[in-house]
mmCIF file of C-alpha atoms and ligand atoms in Angstrom:
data_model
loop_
_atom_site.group_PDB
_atom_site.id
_atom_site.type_symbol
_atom_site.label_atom_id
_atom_site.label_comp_id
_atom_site.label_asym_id
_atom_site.label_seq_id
_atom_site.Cartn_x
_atom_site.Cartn_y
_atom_site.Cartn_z
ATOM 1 C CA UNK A 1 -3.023 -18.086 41.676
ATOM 2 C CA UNK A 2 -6.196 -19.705 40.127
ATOM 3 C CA UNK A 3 -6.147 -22.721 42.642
ATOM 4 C CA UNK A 4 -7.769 -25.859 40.869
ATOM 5 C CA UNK A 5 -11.230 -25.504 43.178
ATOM 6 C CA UNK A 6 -14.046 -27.996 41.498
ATOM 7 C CA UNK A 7 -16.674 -26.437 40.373
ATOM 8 C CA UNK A 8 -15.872 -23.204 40.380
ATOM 9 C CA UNK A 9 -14.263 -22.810 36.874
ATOM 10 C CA UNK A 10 -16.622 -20.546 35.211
ATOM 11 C CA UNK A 11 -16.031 -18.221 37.966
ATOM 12 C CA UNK A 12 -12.268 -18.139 37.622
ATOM 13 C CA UNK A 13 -13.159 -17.537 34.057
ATOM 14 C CA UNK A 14 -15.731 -14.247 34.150
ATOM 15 C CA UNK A 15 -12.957 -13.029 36.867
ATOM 16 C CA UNK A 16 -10.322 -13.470 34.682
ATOM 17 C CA UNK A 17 -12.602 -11.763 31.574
ATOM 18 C CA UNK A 18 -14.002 -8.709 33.449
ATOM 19 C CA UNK A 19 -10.237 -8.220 34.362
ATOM 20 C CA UNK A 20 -9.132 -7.775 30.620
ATOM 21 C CA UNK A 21 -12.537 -5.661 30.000
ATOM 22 C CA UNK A 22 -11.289 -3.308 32.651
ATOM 23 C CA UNK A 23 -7.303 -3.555 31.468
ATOM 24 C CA UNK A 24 -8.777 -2.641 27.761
ATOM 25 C CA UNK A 25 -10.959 0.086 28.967
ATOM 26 C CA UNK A 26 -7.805 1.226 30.816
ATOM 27 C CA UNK A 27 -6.030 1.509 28.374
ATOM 28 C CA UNK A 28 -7.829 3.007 25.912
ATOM 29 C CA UNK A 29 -8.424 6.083 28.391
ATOM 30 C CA UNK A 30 -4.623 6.355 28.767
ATOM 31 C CA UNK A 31 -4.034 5.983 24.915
ATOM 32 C CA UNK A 32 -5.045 9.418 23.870
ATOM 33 C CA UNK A 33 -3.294 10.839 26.998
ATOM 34 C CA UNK A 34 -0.025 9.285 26.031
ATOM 35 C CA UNK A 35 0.073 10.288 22.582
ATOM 36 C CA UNK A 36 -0.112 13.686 23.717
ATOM 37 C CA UNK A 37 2.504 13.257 26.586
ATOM 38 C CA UNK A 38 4.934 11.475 23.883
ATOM 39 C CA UNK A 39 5.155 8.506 25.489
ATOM 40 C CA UNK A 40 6.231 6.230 22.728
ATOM 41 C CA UNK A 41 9.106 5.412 21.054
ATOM 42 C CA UNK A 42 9.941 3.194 18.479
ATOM 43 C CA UNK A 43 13.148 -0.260 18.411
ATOM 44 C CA UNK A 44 14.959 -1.544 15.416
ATOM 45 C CA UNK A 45 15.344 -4.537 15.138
ATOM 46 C CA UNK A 46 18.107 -5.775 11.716
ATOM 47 C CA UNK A 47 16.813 -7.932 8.676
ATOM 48 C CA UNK A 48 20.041 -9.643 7.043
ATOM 49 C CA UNK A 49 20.746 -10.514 3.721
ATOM 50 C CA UNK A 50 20.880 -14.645 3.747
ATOM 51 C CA UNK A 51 24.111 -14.774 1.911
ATOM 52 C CA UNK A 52 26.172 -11.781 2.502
ATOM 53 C CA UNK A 53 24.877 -11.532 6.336
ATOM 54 C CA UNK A 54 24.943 -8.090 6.253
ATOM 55 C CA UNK A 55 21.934 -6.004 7.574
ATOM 56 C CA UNK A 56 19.921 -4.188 4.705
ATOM 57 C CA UNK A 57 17.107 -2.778 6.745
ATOM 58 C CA UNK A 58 15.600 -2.418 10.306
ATOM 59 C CA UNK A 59 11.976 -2.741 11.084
ATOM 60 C CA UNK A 60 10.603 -0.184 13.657
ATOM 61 C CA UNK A 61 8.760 -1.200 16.568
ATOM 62 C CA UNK A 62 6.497 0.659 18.641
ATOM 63 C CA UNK A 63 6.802 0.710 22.332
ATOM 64 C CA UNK A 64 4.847 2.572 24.879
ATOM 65 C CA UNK A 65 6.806 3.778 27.859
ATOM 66 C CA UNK A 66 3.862 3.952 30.284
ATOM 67 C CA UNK A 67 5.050 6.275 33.492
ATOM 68 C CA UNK A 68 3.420 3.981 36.063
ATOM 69 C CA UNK A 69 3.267 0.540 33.981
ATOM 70 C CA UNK A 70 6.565 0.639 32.518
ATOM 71 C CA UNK A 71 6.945 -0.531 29.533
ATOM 72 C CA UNK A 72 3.888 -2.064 27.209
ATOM 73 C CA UNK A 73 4.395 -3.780 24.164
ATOM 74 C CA UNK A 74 2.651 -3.581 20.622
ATOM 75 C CA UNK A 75 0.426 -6.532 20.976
ATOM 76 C CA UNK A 76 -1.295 -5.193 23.700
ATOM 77 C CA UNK A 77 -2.391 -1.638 22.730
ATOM 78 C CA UNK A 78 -2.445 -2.174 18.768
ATOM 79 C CA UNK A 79 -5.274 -4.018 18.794
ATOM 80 C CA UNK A 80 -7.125 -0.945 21.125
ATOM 81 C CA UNK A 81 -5.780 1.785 19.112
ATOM 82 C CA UNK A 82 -7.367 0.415 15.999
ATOM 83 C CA UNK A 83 -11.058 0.013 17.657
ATOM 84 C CA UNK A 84 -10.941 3.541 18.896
ATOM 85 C CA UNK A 85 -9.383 4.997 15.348
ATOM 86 C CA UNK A 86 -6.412 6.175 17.436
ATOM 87 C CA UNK A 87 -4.433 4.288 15.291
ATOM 88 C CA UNK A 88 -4.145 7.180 13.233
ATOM 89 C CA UNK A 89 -2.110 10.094 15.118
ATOM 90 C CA UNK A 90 -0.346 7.014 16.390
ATOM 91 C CA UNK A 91 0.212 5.540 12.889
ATOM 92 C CA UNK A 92 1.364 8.730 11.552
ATOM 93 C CA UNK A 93 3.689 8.955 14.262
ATOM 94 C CA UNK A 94 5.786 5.818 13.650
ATOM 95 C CA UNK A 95 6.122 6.673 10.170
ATOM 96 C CA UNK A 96 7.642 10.038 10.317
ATOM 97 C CA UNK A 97 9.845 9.304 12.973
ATOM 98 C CA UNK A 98 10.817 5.879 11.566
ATOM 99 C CA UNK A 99 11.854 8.263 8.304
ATOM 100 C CA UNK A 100 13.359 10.914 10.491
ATOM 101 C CA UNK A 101 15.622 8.424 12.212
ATOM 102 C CA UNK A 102 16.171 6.579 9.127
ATOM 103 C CA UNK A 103 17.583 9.506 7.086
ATOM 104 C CA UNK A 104 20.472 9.882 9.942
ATOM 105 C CA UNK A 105 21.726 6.579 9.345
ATOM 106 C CA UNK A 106 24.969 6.228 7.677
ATOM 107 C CA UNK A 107 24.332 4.542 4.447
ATOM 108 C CA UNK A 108 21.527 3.128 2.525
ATOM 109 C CA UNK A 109 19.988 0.787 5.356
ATOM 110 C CA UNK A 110 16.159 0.508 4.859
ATOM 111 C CA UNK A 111 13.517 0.924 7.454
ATOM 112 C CA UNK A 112 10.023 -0.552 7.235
ATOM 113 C CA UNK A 113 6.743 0.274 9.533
ATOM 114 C CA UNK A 114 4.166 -1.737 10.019
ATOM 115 C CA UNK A 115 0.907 -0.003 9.055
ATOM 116 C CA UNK A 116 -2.872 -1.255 9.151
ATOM 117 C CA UNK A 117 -6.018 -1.134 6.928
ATOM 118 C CA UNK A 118 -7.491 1.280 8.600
ATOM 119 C CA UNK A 119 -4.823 3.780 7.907
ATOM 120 C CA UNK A 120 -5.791 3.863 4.321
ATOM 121 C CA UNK A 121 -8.934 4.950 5.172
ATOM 122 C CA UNK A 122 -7.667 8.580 5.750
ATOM 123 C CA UNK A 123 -7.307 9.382 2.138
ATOM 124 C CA UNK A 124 -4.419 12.253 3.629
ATOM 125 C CA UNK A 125 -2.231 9.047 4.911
ATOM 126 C CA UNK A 126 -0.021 8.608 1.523
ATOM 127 C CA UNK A 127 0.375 12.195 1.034
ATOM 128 C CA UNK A 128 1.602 12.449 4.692
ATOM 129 C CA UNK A 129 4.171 9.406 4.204
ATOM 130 C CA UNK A 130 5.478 11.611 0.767
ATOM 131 C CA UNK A 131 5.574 14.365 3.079
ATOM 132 C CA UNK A 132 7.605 12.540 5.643
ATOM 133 C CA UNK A 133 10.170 10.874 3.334
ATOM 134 C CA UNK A 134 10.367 15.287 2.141
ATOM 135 C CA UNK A 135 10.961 16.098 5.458
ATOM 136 C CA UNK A 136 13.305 13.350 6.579
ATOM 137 C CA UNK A 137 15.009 13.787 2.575
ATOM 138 C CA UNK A 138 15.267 9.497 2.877
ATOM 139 C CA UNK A 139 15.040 8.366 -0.534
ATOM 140 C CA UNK A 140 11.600 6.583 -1.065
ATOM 141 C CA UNK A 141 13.570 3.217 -1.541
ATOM 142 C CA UNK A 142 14.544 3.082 2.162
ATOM 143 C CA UNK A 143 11.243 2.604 3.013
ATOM 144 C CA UNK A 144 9.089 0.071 3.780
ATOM 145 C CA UNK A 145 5.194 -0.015 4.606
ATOM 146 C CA UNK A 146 4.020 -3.389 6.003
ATOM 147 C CA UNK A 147 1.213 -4.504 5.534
ATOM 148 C CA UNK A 148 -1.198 -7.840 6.779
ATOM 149 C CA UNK A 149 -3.200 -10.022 4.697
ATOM 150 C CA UNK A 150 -5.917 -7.803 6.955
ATOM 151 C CA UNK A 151 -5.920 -4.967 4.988
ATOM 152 C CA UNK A 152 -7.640 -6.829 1.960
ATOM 153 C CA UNK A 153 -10.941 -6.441 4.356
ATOM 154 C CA UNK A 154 -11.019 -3.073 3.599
ATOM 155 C CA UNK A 155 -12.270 -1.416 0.710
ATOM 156 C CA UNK A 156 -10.162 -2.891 -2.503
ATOM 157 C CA UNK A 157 -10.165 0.442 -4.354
ATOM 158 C CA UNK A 158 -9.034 2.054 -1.438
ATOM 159 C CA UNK A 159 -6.157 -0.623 -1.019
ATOM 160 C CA UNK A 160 -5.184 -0.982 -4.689
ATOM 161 C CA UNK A 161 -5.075 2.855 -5.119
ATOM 162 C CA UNK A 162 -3.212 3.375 -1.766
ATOM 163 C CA UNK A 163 -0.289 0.651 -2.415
ATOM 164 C CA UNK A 164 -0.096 1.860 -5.576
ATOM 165 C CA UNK A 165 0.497 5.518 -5.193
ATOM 166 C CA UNK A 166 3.087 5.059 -2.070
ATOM 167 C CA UNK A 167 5.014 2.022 -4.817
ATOM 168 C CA UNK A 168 5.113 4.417 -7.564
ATOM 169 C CA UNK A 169 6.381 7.301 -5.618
ATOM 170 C CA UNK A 170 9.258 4.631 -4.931
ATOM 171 C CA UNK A 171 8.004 3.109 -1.448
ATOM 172 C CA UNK A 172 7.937 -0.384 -0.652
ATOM 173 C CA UNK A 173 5.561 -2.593 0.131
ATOM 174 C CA UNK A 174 5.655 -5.698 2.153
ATOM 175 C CA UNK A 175 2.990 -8.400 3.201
ATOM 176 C CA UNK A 176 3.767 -9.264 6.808
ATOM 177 C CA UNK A 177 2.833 -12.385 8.661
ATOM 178 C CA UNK A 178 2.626 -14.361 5.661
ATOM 179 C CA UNK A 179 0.692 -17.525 5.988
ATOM 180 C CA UNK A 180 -1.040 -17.522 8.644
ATOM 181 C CA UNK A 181 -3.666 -14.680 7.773
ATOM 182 C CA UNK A 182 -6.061 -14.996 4.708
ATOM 183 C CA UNK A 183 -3.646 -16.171 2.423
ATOM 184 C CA UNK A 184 -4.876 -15.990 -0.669
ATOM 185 C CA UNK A 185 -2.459 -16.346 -3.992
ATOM 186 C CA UNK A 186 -4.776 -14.027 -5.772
ATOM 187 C CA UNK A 187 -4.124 -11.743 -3.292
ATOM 188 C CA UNK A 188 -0.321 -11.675 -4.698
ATOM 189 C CA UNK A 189 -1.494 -11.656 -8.379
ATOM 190 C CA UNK A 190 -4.002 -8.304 -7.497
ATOM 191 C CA UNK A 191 -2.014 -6.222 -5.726
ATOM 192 C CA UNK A 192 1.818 -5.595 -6.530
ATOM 193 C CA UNK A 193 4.091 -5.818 -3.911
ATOM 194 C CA UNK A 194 7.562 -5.990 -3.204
ATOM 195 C CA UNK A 195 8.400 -8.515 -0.413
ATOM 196 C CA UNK A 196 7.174 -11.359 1.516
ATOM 197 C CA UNK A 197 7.492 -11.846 4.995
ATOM 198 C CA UNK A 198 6.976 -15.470 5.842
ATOM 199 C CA UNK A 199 5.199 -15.385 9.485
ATOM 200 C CA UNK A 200 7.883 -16.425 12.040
ATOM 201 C CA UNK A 201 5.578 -19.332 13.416
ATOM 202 C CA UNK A 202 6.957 -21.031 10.667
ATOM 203 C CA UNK A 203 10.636 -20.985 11.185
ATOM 204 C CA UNK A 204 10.072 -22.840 14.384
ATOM 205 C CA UNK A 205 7.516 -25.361 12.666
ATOM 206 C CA UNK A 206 9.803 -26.170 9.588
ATOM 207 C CA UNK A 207 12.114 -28.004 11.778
ATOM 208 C CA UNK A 208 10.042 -29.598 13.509
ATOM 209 C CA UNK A 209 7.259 -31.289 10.117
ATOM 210 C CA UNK A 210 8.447 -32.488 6.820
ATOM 211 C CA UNK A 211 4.710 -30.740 6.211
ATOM 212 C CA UNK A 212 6.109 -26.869 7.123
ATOM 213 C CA UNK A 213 9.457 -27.511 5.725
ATOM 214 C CA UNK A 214 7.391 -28.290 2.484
ATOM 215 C CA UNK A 215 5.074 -25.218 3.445
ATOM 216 C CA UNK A 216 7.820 -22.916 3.359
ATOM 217 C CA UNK A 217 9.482 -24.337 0.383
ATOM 218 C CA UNK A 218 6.380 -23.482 -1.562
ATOM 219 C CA UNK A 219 6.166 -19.913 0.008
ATOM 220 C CA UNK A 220 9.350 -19.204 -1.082
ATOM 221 C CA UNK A 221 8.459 -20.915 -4.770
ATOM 222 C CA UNK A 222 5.961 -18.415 -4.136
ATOM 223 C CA UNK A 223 7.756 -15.088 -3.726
ATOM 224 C CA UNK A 224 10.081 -16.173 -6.255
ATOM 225 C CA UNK A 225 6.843 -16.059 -8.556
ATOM 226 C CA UNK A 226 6.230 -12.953 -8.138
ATOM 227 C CA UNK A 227 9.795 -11.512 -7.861
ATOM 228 C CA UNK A 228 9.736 -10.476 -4.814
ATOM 229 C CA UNK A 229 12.211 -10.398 -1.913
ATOM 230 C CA UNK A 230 11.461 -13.050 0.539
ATOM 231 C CA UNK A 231 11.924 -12.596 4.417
ATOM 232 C CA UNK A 232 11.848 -15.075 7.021
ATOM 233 C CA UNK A 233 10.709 -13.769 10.274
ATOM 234 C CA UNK A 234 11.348 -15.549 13.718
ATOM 235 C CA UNK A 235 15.219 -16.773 12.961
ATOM 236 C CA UNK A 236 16.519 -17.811 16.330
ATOM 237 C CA UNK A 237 19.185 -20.168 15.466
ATOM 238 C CA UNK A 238 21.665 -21.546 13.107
ATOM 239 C CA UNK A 239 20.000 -24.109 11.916
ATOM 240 C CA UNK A 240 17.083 -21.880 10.283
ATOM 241 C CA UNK A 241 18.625 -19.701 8.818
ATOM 242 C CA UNK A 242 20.999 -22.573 7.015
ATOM 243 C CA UNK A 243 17.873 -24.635 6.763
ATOM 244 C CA UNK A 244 16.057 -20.788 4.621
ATOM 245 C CA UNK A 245 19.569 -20.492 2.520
ATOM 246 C CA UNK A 246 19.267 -23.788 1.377
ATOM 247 C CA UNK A 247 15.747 -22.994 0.216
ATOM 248 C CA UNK A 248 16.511 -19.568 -1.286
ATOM 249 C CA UNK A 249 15.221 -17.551 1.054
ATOM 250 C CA UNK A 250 16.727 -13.323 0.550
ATOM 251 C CA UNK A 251 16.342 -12.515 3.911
ATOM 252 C CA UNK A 252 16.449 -13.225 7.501
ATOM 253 C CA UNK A 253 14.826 -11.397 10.800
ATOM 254 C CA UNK A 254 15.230 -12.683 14.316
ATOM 255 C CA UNK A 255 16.573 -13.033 17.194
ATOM 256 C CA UNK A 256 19.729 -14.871 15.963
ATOM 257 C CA UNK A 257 20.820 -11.581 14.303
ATOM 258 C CA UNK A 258 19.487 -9.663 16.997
ATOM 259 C CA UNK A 259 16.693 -8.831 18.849
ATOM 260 C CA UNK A 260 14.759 -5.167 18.538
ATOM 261 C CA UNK A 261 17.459 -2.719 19.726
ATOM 262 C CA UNK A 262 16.658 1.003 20.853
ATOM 263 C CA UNK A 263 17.410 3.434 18.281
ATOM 264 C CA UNK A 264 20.775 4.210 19.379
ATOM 265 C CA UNK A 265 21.734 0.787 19.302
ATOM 266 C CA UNK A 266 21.546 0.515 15.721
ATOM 267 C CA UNK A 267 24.751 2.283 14.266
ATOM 268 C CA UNK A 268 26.815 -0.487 15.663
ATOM 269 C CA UNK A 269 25.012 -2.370 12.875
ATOM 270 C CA UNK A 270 25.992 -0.227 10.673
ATOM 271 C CA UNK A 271 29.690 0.476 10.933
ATOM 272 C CA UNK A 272 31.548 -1.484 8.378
ATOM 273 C CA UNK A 273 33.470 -3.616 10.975
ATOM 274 C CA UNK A 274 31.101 -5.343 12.634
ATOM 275 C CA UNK A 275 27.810 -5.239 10.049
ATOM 276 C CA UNK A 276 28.352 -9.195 9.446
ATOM 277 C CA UNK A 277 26.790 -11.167 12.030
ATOM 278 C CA UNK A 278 29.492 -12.898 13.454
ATOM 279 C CA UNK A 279 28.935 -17.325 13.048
HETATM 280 P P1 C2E B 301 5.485 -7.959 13.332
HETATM 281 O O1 C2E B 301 5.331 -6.781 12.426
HETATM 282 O O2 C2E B 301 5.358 -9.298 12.731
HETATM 283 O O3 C2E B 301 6.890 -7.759 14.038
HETATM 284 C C1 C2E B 301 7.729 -8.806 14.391
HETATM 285 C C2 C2E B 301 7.535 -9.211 15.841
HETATM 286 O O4 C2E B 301 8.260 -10.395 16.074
HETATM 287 C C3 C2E B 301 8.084 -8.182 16.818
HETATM 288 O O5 C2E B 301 7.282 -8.242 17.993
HETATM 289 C C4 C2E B 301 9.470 -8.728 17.093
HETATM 290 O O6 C2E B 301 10.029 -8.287 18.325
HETATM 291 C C5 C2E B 301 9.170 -10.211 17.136
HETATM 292 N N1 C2E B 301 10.351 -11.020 16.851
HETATM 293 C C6 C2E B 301 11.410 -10.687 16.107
HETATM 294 N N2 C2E B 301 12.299 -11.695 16.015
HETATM 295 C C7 C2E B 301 11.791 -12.709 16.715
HETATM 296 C C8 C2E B 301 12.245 -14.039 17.003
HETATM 297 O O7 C2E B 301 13.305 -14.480 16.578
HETATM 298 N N3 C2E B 301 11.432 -14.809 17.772
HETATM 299 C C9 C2E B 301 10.245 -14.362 18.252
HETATM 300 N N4 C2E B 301 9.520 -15.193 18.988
HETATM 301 N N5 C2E B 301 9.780 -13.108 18.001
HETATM 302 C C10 C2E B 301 10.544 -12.298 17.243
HETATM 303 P P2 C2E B 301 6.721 -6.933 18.703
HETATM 304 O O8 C2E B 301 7.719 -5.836 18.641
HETATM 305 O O9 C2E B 301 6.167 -7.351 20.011
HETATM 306 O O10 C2E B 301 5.547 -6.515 17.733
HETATM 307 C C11 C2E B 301 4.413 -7.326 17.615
HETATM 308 C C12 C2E B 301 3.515 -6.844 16.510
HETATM 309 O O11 C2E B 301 2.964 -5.571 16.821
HETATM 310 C C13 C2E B 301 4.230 -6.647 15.182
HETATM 311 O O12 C2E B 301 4.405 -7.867 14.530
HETATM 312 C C14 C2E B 301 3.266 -5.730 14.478
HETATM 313 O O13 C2E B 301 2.214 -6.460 13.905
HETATM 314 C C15 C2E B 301 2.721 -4.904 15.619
HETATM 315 N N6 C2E B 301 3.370 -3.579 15.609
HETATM 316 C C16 C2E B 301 4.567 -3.216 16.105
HETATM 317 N N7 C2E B 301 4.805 -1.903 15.878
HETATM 318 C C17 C2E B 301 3.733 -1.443 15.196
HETATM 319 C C18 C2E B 301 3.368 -0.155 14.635
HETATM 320 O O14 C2E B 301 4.106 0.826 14.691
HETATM 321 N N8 C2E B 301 2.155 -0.076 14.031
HETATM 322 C C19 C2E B 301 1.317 -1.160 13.900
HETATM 323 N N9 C2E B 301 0.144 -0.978 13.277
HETATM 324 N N10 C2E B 301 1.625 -2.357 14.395
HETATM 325 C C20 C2E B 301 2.817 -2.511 15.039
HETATM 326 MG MG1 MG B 302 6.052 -6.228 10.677
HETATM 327 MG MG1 MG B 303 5.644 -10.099 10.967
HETATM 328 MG MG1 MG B 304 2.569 -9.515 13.540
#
């Protein structure tokens, strides 16, 4: 709609700014009333092993079923929730009723949540993950907390102390969007983790420069380092995942295998007959 009108591109731009002030201020206001109303929900989308094809784990993703906007995606309310700390009724949401749902699976399918810094600010937030995984009675193993490169900003004590209580209760933990955040190796050598998830811009870009091919090679020198299981994130076709195999990659996410799939979508993943994604 923003006709090309010379001259008048700064005011196309402050329009086009005041109208995301006013969307974020919207939101926020309708954050805290939608948490109380129940208005999320969470999709599960498969991670595959490379080699046997066959779906280890789902990662939960938060939706927000908004009764006049329909539905609003993560990227777009995340990123309020965490500047007004609502983050954390919200955060403690996902993870009990990613553990709930979880523990009615049949099988030993993971499930991971994503989960930011600020989170481990409330000191309560690991005991209340124990205390889901009690409720839920899903082994610690099945889960997963993901976690950005962010979360190094806060507080290292709090970080180290935090990871380290949920992995030695038996949880999980995964560095998400790896590679395109503050990557730092030391980061890897400080804190103990148990998976890498190589950021999904990458599977695209590998095919495309001898320079991410490379990238990813040494990611996944990387991970194998450290022992930990490596994901790729952002599989869409045949090609990448053969292209990750080759390079030793342990898992795959994407939407090859499938896209995010509503929570009672996911036991067709699970029966034996049709858990290998068909070539
Ligand atoms: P993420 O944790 O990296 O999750 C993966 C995102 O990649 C998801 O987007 C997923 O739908 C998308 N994706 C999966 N496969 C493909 C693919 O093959 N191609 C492409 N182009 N995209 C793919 P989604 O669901 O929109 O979530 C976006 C981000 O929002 C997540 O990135 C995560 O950082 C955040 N998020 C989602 N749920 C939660 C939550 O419960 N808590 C927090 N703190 N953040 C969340
Ligand atoms: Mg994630
Ligand atoms: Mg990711
Ligand atoms: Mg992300």
């Amino acid at each position: 709609e923003a006709k090309e009108t010379p001259g008048s591109g700064f005011r196309f731009f402050d329009a086009a700014l005041a109208a995301d002030v006013k969307e974020r201020t919207a939101i926020e206001h309708d954050l805290a009333r939608a948490i109380k109303a129940d208005e999320f929900f969470l999709e599960y989308q498969p991670i595959v092993g490379v080699e046997s094809r066959t779906v280890r784990s789902f990662e939960a993703l938060l939706r927000w079923r908004h009764p006049e906007k329909g539905r609003i995606m993560p990227d777009l309310f995340i990123p309020v929730a965490e500047k007004t700390g609502l983050i954390l009724p919200l955060g403690k949401w996902v993870v009990r009723a990613a553990c709930l749902e979880a523990a009615k699976w049949p099988g030993p399918a993971g499930v991971a949540v994503n989960v930011v810094g600020d989170q481990f600010k409330d000191r309560d937030f690991v005991d209340y993950v124990k205390q889901c995984l009690a409720e839920a009675g899903l082994a610690p193993g099945r889960l997963t907390i993901e976690v950005t490169e962010s979360v190094f900003s806060v507080d290292e004590t709090v970080i180290r102390e935090s990871l380290g209580d949920l992995r030695s209760h038996g949880v999980r933990v995964a560095l998400d969007d790896f590679g395109i955040g503050f990557s730092s190796i030391n980061n890897l050598r400080a804190f103990p983790i148990d998976q890498l998830k190589i950021d999904r811009s990458f599977a695209r870009a590998m095919m495309e420069s001898q320079r991410d091919a490379d990238l990813v090679d040494i990611i996944l020198k990387l991970g194998q380092t450290f022992q930990v299981t490596t994901t790729v994130e952002g599989i869409e076709c045949e090609s990448q995942l053969d292209f990750i195999r080759r390079r030793g990659a342990s898992e795959a996410q994407g939407y090859l295998i499938s896209a995010p799939v509503a929570a009672s979508e996911v036991g067709r993943f699970l029966s034996p007959e049709e858990n290998r994604l068909s070539a």
